[in-house]
Amino acid sequence: MEWFARLWNIVERQLLGMTWLRDLIGAALEALGLDLTGPVGSSIHFFLYDTVKIMVLLAVLILVISYIQSYFPPERTKHILGRLHGLGARCAAALLGTVTPFCSCSSIPLFIGFTSAGLPLGVTFSFLISSPMVDLGSLVLLMGIFGWRVAAVYVLLGLAIAVAGGTLIEKAHLEDQVAGFIRTAPVFDVPQAALRPRDRLRFARDQVANTARKVFPYVLAGVAIGAVIHNWLPERWIVTLLGGGNPLGVVLATAAGIPMYADIFGTIPIAEALLAKGAQLGVVLSFMMGVTTLSLPSLVMLRKAVKPKLLALFVAVCTAGIIAVGYFFNAVQALLLV
C-alpha cells in the first residue's frame, strides 16, 4: 500500500493542492524582486496563488457537475425522488444537493422548483441545506487544503445535518408555511430526448461562465481577507479569540458567518488562513458552514418563499447542527490533522 500512499500524496498535493502552481508563482514573484518572506511579498503570493487555484478548480468542477446536473431537471427529479419515501427520499435529496455547485441564494430557485413539483417539504429542505453546505467542489477543495480525512468527515456531517434538518421540518407539518405562489406555480421541463451531448456541454459551459461571474468577486474578497489574516494579523489574536482557550469560539464563528455572503470557494481561503494562525478546526469549519448555509442575503430571499415560523425552524435546525459539528471537529482535530 506504500505505492498507493505515494500516489495519493501526489494527487492531493499536486493535482488538488496545486503546489506546482504555488512554486511557479513564487518563482515568478522572486524573479521580479519580491521578498516572499516579508508580509507584502507573502500576501501577494497568497493572493495570486489562491485566486488562480480556486478559479481553475471551480471551472473544471462546475463543468463536470453541471453536465451531470443537465440530466436532473425538477420534473425528472420529482419522478426519481417520488419513488422513494421518508428517510430514503431525504437522503437522496441531500445527495442530489452535492451535485449542485451553487451558493445558498442560487439554491433557492431550485428549492422553489422542487417544491412546486410536489416533493415533500422535508425532501426539499434536505436539498436546500445540502446544496450550499456540501458539494463535490467543497470536497475537492477541502481535500487539497485540509486533507482527505477532514474533507470526508465534513461532507458526511453536512449530509447528516441536511437529512436531520429535513426530517425535523417534515415532522413539524408546516406545509401551510410555504408561500401560496410556490405550491401553484407551473413546472417547466425540457424533454431529455431533446438534449444532445453538445446541448448538455453548452449548458455546462454556460453554468461555468455564469457561476464564475457571480463567484469571482467573492473569491477575490475571500482571498484578500485570507491574505490579511495569514500575513498581517498577530497570531496571538487569533489564538485568543478562536483557539482552544475560548469555549465559545464555535458559536462566535457561526454567528460571524451569517452576515457574510459567499460560497465554499470564497470562504476556504479565509479558513485556510485562520487555521494556519492557530484557530481550531471546528471553529474554522463552523464559520464556513455559517457563511455558506445561513448567509443573510439567502435568508432574505428564502423569506419570500416561506413564512416566518418555517424560516425560524430552518435557521434553528441549521445553527444547532453547525455548532454541534464545530465542537465535534474541535474534539477530534488531533486525529484528523495528521
Tab-separated table of C-alpha atoms in Angstrom:
chain	number	residue	atom	x	y	z
A	1	MET	CA	0.000	0.000	0.000
A	2	GLU	CA	3.031	2.279	0.132
A	3	TRP	CA	2.769	2.971	-3.607
A	4	PHE	CA	-0.871	3.964	-3.173
A	5	ALA	CA	0.023	6.354	-0.357
A	6	ARG	CA	2.660	7.971	-2.549
A	7	LEU	CA	0.261	8.203	-5.478
A	8	TRP	CA	-2.432	9.759	-3.314
A	9	ASN	CA	0.070	12.221	-1.891
A	10	ILE	CA	0.864	13.357	-5.431
A	11	VAL	CA	-2.839	13.683	-6.263
A	12	GLU	CA	-3.579	15.565	-3.037
A	13	ARG	CA	-0.609	17.932	-3.261
A	14	GLN	CA	-0.034	18.437	-6.975
A	15	LEU	CA	-3.469	17.935	-8.524
A	16	LEU	CA	-5.812	19.186	-5.801
A	17	GLY	CA	-3.492	21.382	-3.767
A	18	MET	CA	-1.712	22.575	-6.937
A	19	THR	CA	1.611	23.072	-5.133
A	20	TRP	CA	3.281	23.262	-8.540
A	21	LEU	CA	1.287	26.440	-9.174
A	22	ARG	CA	2.362	27.876	-5.818
A	23	ASP	CA	6.010	27.209	-6.645
A	24	LEU	CA	5.619	28.629	-10.153
A	25	ILE	CA	4.010	31.866	-8.925
A	26	GLY	CA	6.591	32.121	-6.143
A	27	ALA	CA	9.468	31.774	-8.612
A	28	ALA	CA	7.934	34.431	-10.870
A	29	LEU	CA	7.498	36.880	-7.984
A	30	GLU	CA	11.068	36.296	-6.776
A	31	ALA	CA	12.296	36.934	-10.323
A	32	LEU	CA	10.539	40.294	-10.102
A	33	GLY	CA	12.478	41.069	-6.923
A	34	LEU	CA	9.778	40.442	-4.306
A	35	ASP	CA	10.780	39.044	-0.924
A	36	LEU	CA	8.347	36.195	-0.257
A	37	THR	CA	9.372	36.023	3.400
A	38	GLY	CA	8.085	39.531	4.064
A	39	PRO	CA	4.415	40.388	4.668
A	40	VAL	CA	3.966	42.249	1.367
A	41	GLY	CA	5.539	39.603	-0.867
A	42	SER	CA	3.892	36.792	1.058
A	43	SER	CA	0.477	38.482	0.787
A	44	ILE	CA	0.813	38.938	-2.966
A	45	HIS	CA	1.931	35.316	-3.321
A	46	PHE	CA	-1.017	34.077	-1.230
A	47	PHE	CA	-3.475	36.231	-3.171
A	48	LEU	CA	-2.342	35.197	-6.655
A	49	TYR	CA	-1.911	31.510	-5.847
A	50	ASP	CA	-5.236	31.018	-4.064
A	51	THR	CA	-7.207	33.069	-6.600
A	52	VAL	CA	-5.876	31.175	-9.615
A	53	LYS	CA	-6.106	27.791	-7.875
A	54	ILE	CA	-9.700	28.272	-6.765
A	55	MET	CA	-10.896	29.606	-10.117
A	56	VAL	CA	-9.207	26.777	-12.071
A	57	LEU	CA	-10.671	24.109	-9.794
A	58	LEU	CA	-14.031	25.865	-9.863
A	59	ALA	CA	-14.154	25.917	-13.674
A	60	VAL	CA	-13.292	22.228	-14.004
A	61	LEU	CA	-15.668	21.130	-11.259
A	62	ILE	CA	-18.595	23.250	-12.440
A	63	LEU	CA	-18.193	21.943	-15.991
A	64	VAL	CA	-18.319	18.296	-14.857
A	65	ILE	CA	-21.035	18.768	-12.241
A	66	SER	CA	-23.261	20.879	-14.498
A	67	TYR	CA	-23.061	18.278	-17.256
A	68	ILE	CA	-24.309	15.705	-14.748
A	69	GLN	CA	-26.935	18.131	-13.489
A	70	SER	CA	-28.390	18.500	-17.001
A	71	TYR	CA	-29.875	15.029	-16.525
A	72	PHE	CA	-31.837	16.130	-13.450
A	73	PRO	CA	-34.327	18.955	-14.178
A	74	PRO	CA	-37.017	19.497	-11.497
A	75	GLU	CA	-39.706	17.316	-13.091
A	76	ARG	CA	-37.371	14.389	-13.659
A	77	THR	CA	-36.022	14.772	-10.144
A	78	LYS	CA	-39.590	14.609	-8.863
A	79	HIS	CA	-40.120	11.316	-10.699
A	80	ILE	CA	-36.881	9.870	-9.309
A	81	LEU	CA	-37.402	11.021	-5.726
A	82	GLY	CA	-41.113	10.230	-5.932
A	83	ARG	CA	-40.253	6.537	-5.980
A	84	LEU	CA	-38.664	6.930	-2.557
A	85	HIS	CA	-40.380	7.730	0.694
A	86	GLY	CA	-39.466	9.038	4.110
A	87	LEU	CA	-35.825	8.863	5.133
A	88	GLY	CA	-34.720	7.399	1.806
A	89	ALA	CA	-36.143	10.357	-0.109
A	90	ARG	CA	-34.483	12.855	2.206
A	91	CYS	CA	-31.126	11.088	1.889
A	92	ALA	CA	-31.465	11.099	-1.901
A	93	ALA	CA	-32.316	14.821	-1.877
A	94	ALA	CA	-29.289	15.597	0.308
A	95	LEU	CA	-27.049	13.619	-2.046
A	96	LEU	CA	-28.573	15.424	-5.012
A	97	GLY	CA	-27.533	18.677	-3.361
A	98	THR	CA	-23.904	17.624	-3.656
A	99	VAL	CA	-24.050	17.867	-7.465
A	100	THR	CA	-25.435	21.414	-7.493
A	101	PRO	CA	-22.464	23.818	-7.352
A	102	PHE	CA	-24.420	26.778	-6.103
A	103	CYS	CA	-24.280	29.247	-3.259
A	104	SER	CA	-27.233	29.457	-0.870
A	105	CYS	CA	-29.002	32.165	-2.906
A	106	SER	CA	-28.674	30.177	-6.144
A	107	SER	CA	-30.104	27.072	-4.472
A	108	ILE	CA	-33.360	28.760	-3.506
A	109	PRO	CA	-34.839	28.846	-7.061
A	110	LEU	CA	-34.209	25.096	-7.326
A	111	PHE	CA	-35.817	24.607	-3.921
A	112	ILE	CA	-38.861	26.519	-5.202
A	113	GLY	CA	-38.924	24.407	-8.363
A	114	PHE	CA	-38.786	21.130	-6.433
A	115	THR	CA	-41.476	22.311	-4.014
A	116	SER	CA	-43.678	23.398	-6.928
A	117	ALA	CA	-43.172	19.961	-8.467
A	118	GLY	CA	-44.896	18.450	-5.435
A	119	LEU	CA	-41.976	16.998	-3.482
A	120	PRO	CA	-42.494	16.751	0.306
A	121	LEU	CA	-41.277	19.713	2.346
A	122	GLY	CA	-38.718	17.632	4.249
A	123	VAL	CA	-37.187	16.437	0.986
A	124	THR	CA	-36.885	19.924	-0.483
A	125	PHE	CA	-35.332	21.296	2.709
A	126	SER	CA	-32.816	18.444	2.824
A	127	PHE	CA	-31.782	19.594	-0.637
A	128	LEU	CA	-31.763	23.272	0.370
A	129	ILE	CA	-29.468	22.597	3.340
A	130	SER	CA	-27.147	20.251	1.485
A	131	SER	CA	-26.722	22.212	-1.744
A	132	PRO	CA	-24.693	25.194	-0.451
A	133	MET	CA	-23.144	23.403	2.526
A	134	VAL	CA	-21.849	20.255	0.828
A	135	ASP	CA	-20.954	19.791	-2.816
A	136	LEU	CA	-18.319	17.988	-4.828
A	137	GLY	CA	-16.432	21.246	-5.162
A	138	SER	CA	-16.124	21.597	-1.403
A	139	LEU	CA	-14.947	18.003	-1.159
A	140	VAL	CA	-12.168	18.536	-3.688
A	141	LEU	CA	-11.040	21.891	-2.296
A	142	LEU	CA	-11.120	20.688	1.301
A	143	MET	CA	-9.069	17.659	0.332
A	144	GLY	CA	-6.471	19.897	-1.269
A	145	ILE	CA	-6.139	22.136	1.799
A	146	PHE	CA	-7.072	20.132	4.892
A	147	GLY	CA	-6.563	16.551	3.679
A	148	TRP	CA	-8.975	13.751	2.807
A	149	ARG	CA	-9.918	12.930	6.413
A	150	VAL	CA	-11.251	16.405	7.160
A	151	ALA	CA	-12.968	16.603	3.760
A	152	ALA	CA	-14.693	13.231	4.133
A	153	VAL	CA	-15.938	13.902	7.679
A	154	TYR	CA	-17.080	17.412	6.707
A	155	VAL	CA	-19.163	16.068	3.823
A	156	LEU	CA	-20.647	13.224	5.875
A	157	LEU	CA	-21.632	15.523	8.732
A	158	GLY	CA	-23.010	18.104	6.312
A	159	LEU	CA	-25.214	15.426	4.758
A	160	ALA	CA	-26.282	14.338	8.244
A	161	ILE	CA	-27.361	17.917	9.065
A	162	ALA	CA	-29.319	18.074	5.787
A	163	VAL	CA	-31.129	14.794	6.398
A	164	ALA	CA	-31.814	15.526	10.078
A	165	GLY	CA	-32.979	19.047	9.267
A	166	GLY	CA	-35.319	17.826	6.550
A	167	THR	CA	-36.698	15.184	8.896
A	168	LEU	CA	-37.452	17.685	11.677
A	169	ILE	CA	-39.072	20.117	9.259
A	170	GLU	CA	-41.235	17.384	7.729
A	171	LYS	CA	-42.318	16.140	11.163
A	172	ALA	CA	-43.380	19.680	12.073
A	173	HIS	CA	-46.053	19.613	9.309
A	174	LEU	CA	-45.561	23.230	8.281
A	175	GLU	CA	-46.743	22.920	4.687
A	176	ASP	CA	-49.063	25.887	5.273
A	177	GLN	CA	-45.966	27.997	5.919
A	178	VAL	CA	-44.899	27.828	2.261
A	179	ALA	CA	-45.921	30.803	0.111
A	180	GLY	CA	-49.010	30.052	-1.957
A	181	PHE	CA	-47.455	31.065	-5.265
A	182	ILE	CA	-44.911	28.242	-4.939
A	183	ARG	CA	-47.486	25.495	-4.496
A	184	THR	CA	-49.442	26.695	-7.520
A	185	ALA	CA	-46.501	27.583	-9.792
A	186	PRO	CA	-46.355	25.747	-13.148
A	187	VAL	CA	-43.376	23.427	-13.674
A	188	PHE	CA	-41.489	23.678	-16.933
A	189	ASP	CA	-39.340	20.843	-18.105
A	190	VAL	CA	-37.164	20.069	-21.107
A	191	PRO	CA	-37.654	16.597	-22.591
A	192	GLN	CA	-34.430	14.705	-22.042
A	193	ALA	CA	-34.668	13.156	-25.520
A	194	ALA	CA	-34.328	16.656	-26.978
A	195	LEU	CA	-30.973	17.239	-25.310
A	196	ARG	CA	-27.938	16.062	-27.234
A	197	PRO	CA	-24.448	15.775	-25.700
A	198	ARG	CA	-23.434	19.080	-27.282
A	199	ASP	CA	-26.527	20.715	-25.736
A	200	ARG	CA	-25.531	19.417	-22.326
A	201	LEU	CA	-21.969	20.602	-22.878
A	202	ARG	CA	-23.245	24.041	-23.887
A	203	PHE	CA	-25.381	24.098	-20.731
A	204	ALA	CA	-22.331	23.135	-18.649
A	205	ARG	CA	-20.192	25.851	-20.273
A	206	ASP	CA	-22.888	28.423	-19.614
A	207	GLN	CA	-23.040	27.321	-15.988
A	208	VAL	CA	-19.265	27.731	-15.701
A	209	ALA	CA	-19.451	31.259	-17.127
A	210	ASN	CA	-22.468	32.290	-15.046
A	211	THR	CA	-21.166	30.795	-11.812
A	212	ALA	CA	-17.659	32.177	-12.296
A	213	ARG	CA	-19.080	35.636	-12.988
A	214	LYS	CA	-21.132	35.517	-9.779
A	215	VAL	CA	-18.481	33.903	-7.614
A	216	PHE	CA	-15.349	35.737	-8.763
A	217	PRO	CA	-15.888	38.921	-6.686
A	218	TYR	CA	-16.411	36.836	-3.547
A	219	VAL	CA	-13.362	34.706	-4.289
A	220	LEU	CA	-11.288	37.893	-4.594
A	221	ALA	CA	-12.727	39.225	-1.341
A	222	GLY	CA	-12.214	35.914	0.456
A	223	VAL	CA	-8.622	35.534	-0.744
A	224	ALA	CA	-7.847	39.148	0.151
A	225	ILE	CA	-9.194	38.637	3.681
A	226	GLY	CA	-7.266	35.386	3.913
A	227	ALA	CA	-4.054	37.119	2.839
A	228	VAL	CA	-4.511	39.786	5.514
A	229	ILE	CA	-5.195	37.178	8.202
A	230	HIS	CA	-2.301	34.992	7.045
A	231	ASN	CA	0.342	37.703	6.892
A	232	TRP	CA	-0.733	40.715	8.931
A	233	LEU	CA	-2.876	39.705	11.936
A	234	PRO	CA	-0.868	38.745	15.032
A	235	GLU	CA	-1.183	35.035	15.738
A	236	ARG	CA	-1.952	35.642	19.409
A	237	TRP	CA	-5.160	37.486	18.455
A	238	ILE	CA	-6.484	34.522	16.501
A	239	VAL	CA	-5.457	32.033	19.169
A	240	THR	CA	-7.089	34.113	21.915
A	241	LEU	CA	-10.378	34.588	20.057
A	242	LEU	CA	-10.734	31.332	18.120
A	243	GLY	CA	-8.233	28.950	19.708
A	244	GLY	CA	-8.749	26.202	22.240
A	245	GLY	CA	-8.785	28.646	25.139
A	246	ASN	CA	-12.135	30.097	24.118
A	247	PRO	CA	-15.000	27.602	24.591
A	248	LEU	CA	-17.372	29.919	22.693
A	249	GLY	CA	-15.197	30.056	19.577
A	250	VAL	CA	-17.558	27.840	17.550
A	251	VAL	CA	-20.594	29.941	18.477
A	252	LEU	CA	-18.773	33.183	17.635
A	253	ALA	CA	-17.567	31.829	14.301
A	254	THR	CA	-21.038	30.617	13.322
A	255	ALA	CA	-22.594	33.985	14.216
A	256	ALA	CA	-19.825	35.865	12.388
A	257	GLY	CA	-20.518	33.922	9.206
A	258	ILE	CA	-24.228	34.773	8.949
A	259	PRO	CA	-23.934	38.434	7.833
A	260	MET	CA	-21.489	37.456	5.083
A	261	TYR	CA	-22.397	36.259	1.601
A	262	ALA	CA	-20.118	33.836	-0.189
A	263	ASP	CA	-19.952	30.226	-1.229
A	264	ILE	CA	-17.473	27.499	-0.363
A	265	PHE	CA	-14.937	28.854	-2.849
A	266	GLY	CA	-14.836	32.265	-1.192
A	267	THR	CA	-14.635	31.005	2.396
A	268	ILE	CA	-11.877	28.402	2.010
A	269	PRO	CA	-9.003	30.957	1.752
A	270	ILE	CA	-10.210	32.589	4.970
A	271	ALA	CA	-10.499	29.199	6.661
A	272	GLU	CA	-7.032	28.215	5.475
A	273	ALA	CA	-5.516	31.404	6.883
A	274	LEU	CA	-7.363	31.119	10.214
A	275	LEU	CA	-6.231	27.537	10.717
A	276	ALA	CA	-2.626	28.455	9.923
A	277	LYS	CA	-2.806	31.183	12.565
A	278	GLY	CA	-3.955	28.806	15.299
A	279	ALA	CA	-7.757	28.767	15.109
A	280	GLN	CA	-9.346	25.430	15.988
A	281	LEU	CA	-10.508	23.236	13.131
A	282	GLY	CA	-14.121	23.133	14.330
A	283	VAL	CA	-14.212	26.914	14.642
A	284	VAL	CA	-12.950	27.314	11.074
A	285	LEU	CA	-15.396	24.815	9.590
A	286	SER	CA	-18.389	26.161	11.526
A	287	PHE	CA	-17.550	29.598	10.133
A	288	MET	CA	-17.560	28.136	6.619
A	289	MET	CA	-20.877	26.387	7.186
A	290	GLY	CA	-22.432	29.530	8.665
A	291	VAL	CA	-21.414	31.625	5.659
A	292	THR	CA	-22.493	29.142	3.013
A	293	THR	CA	-25.754	27.963	4.605
A	294	LEU	CA	-27.093	30.882	6.649
A	295	SER	CA	-25.910	33.995	4.818
A	296	LEU	CA	-28.175	36.970	5.431
A	297	PRO	CA	-28.955	37.574	1.718
A	298	SER	CA	-30.102	33.977	1.283
A	299	LEU	CA	-32.344	34.237	4.347
A	300	VAL	CA	-33.911	37.394	2.923
A	301	MET	CA	-34.607	35.540	-0.341
A	302	LEU	CA	-35.955	32.494	1.477
A	303	ARG	CA	-38.316	34.733	3.470
A	304	LYS	CA	-40.097	35.488	0.177
A	305	ALA	CA	-40.780	31.774	-0.263
A	306	VAL	CA	-41.675	30.683	3.276
A	307	LYS	CA	-43.389	32.253	6.274
A	308	PRO	CA	-41.586	33.303	9.486
A	309	LYS	CA	-42.355	30.155	11.504
A	310	LEU	CA	-40.823	27.838	8.895
A	311	LEU	CA	-37.893	30.191	8.321
A	312	ALA	CA	-37.169	30.290	12.059
A	313	LEU	CA	-37.217	26.495	12.264
A	314	PHE	CA	-34.837	26.252	9.280
A	315	VAL	CA	-32.393	28.702	10.901
A	316	ALA	CA	-32.614	26.968	14.284
A	317	VAL	CA	-32.005	23.499	12.826
A	318	CYS	CA	-29.047	24.636	10.722
A	319	THR	CA	-27.486	26.669	13.539
A	320	ALA	CA	-27.737	23.807	16.028
A	321	GLY	CA	-26.283	21.370	13.512
A	322	ILE	CA	-23.383	23.678	12.578
A	323	ILE	CA	-22.467	24.328	16.209
A	324	ALA	CA	-22.588	20.609	17.019
A	325	VAL	CA	-20.351	19.838	14.039
A	326	GLY	CA	-17.922	22.561	15.078
A	327	TYR	CA	-17.468	21.172	18.583
A	328	PHE	CA	-17.121	17.666	17.162
A	329	PHE	CA	-14.284	18.754	14.877
A	330	ASN	CA	-12.580	20.530	17.777
A	331	ALA	CA	-12.710	17.295	19.770
A	332	VAL	CA	-11.209	15.130	17.012
A	333	GLN	CA	-8.856	17.693	15.450
A	334	ALA	CA	-5.731	15.831	16.566
A	335	LEU	CA	-6.948	12.661	14.834
A	336	LEU	CA	-7.866	14.338	11.538
A	337	LEU	CA	-4.939	16.713	11.009
A	338	VAL	CA	-2.080	14.234	10.842
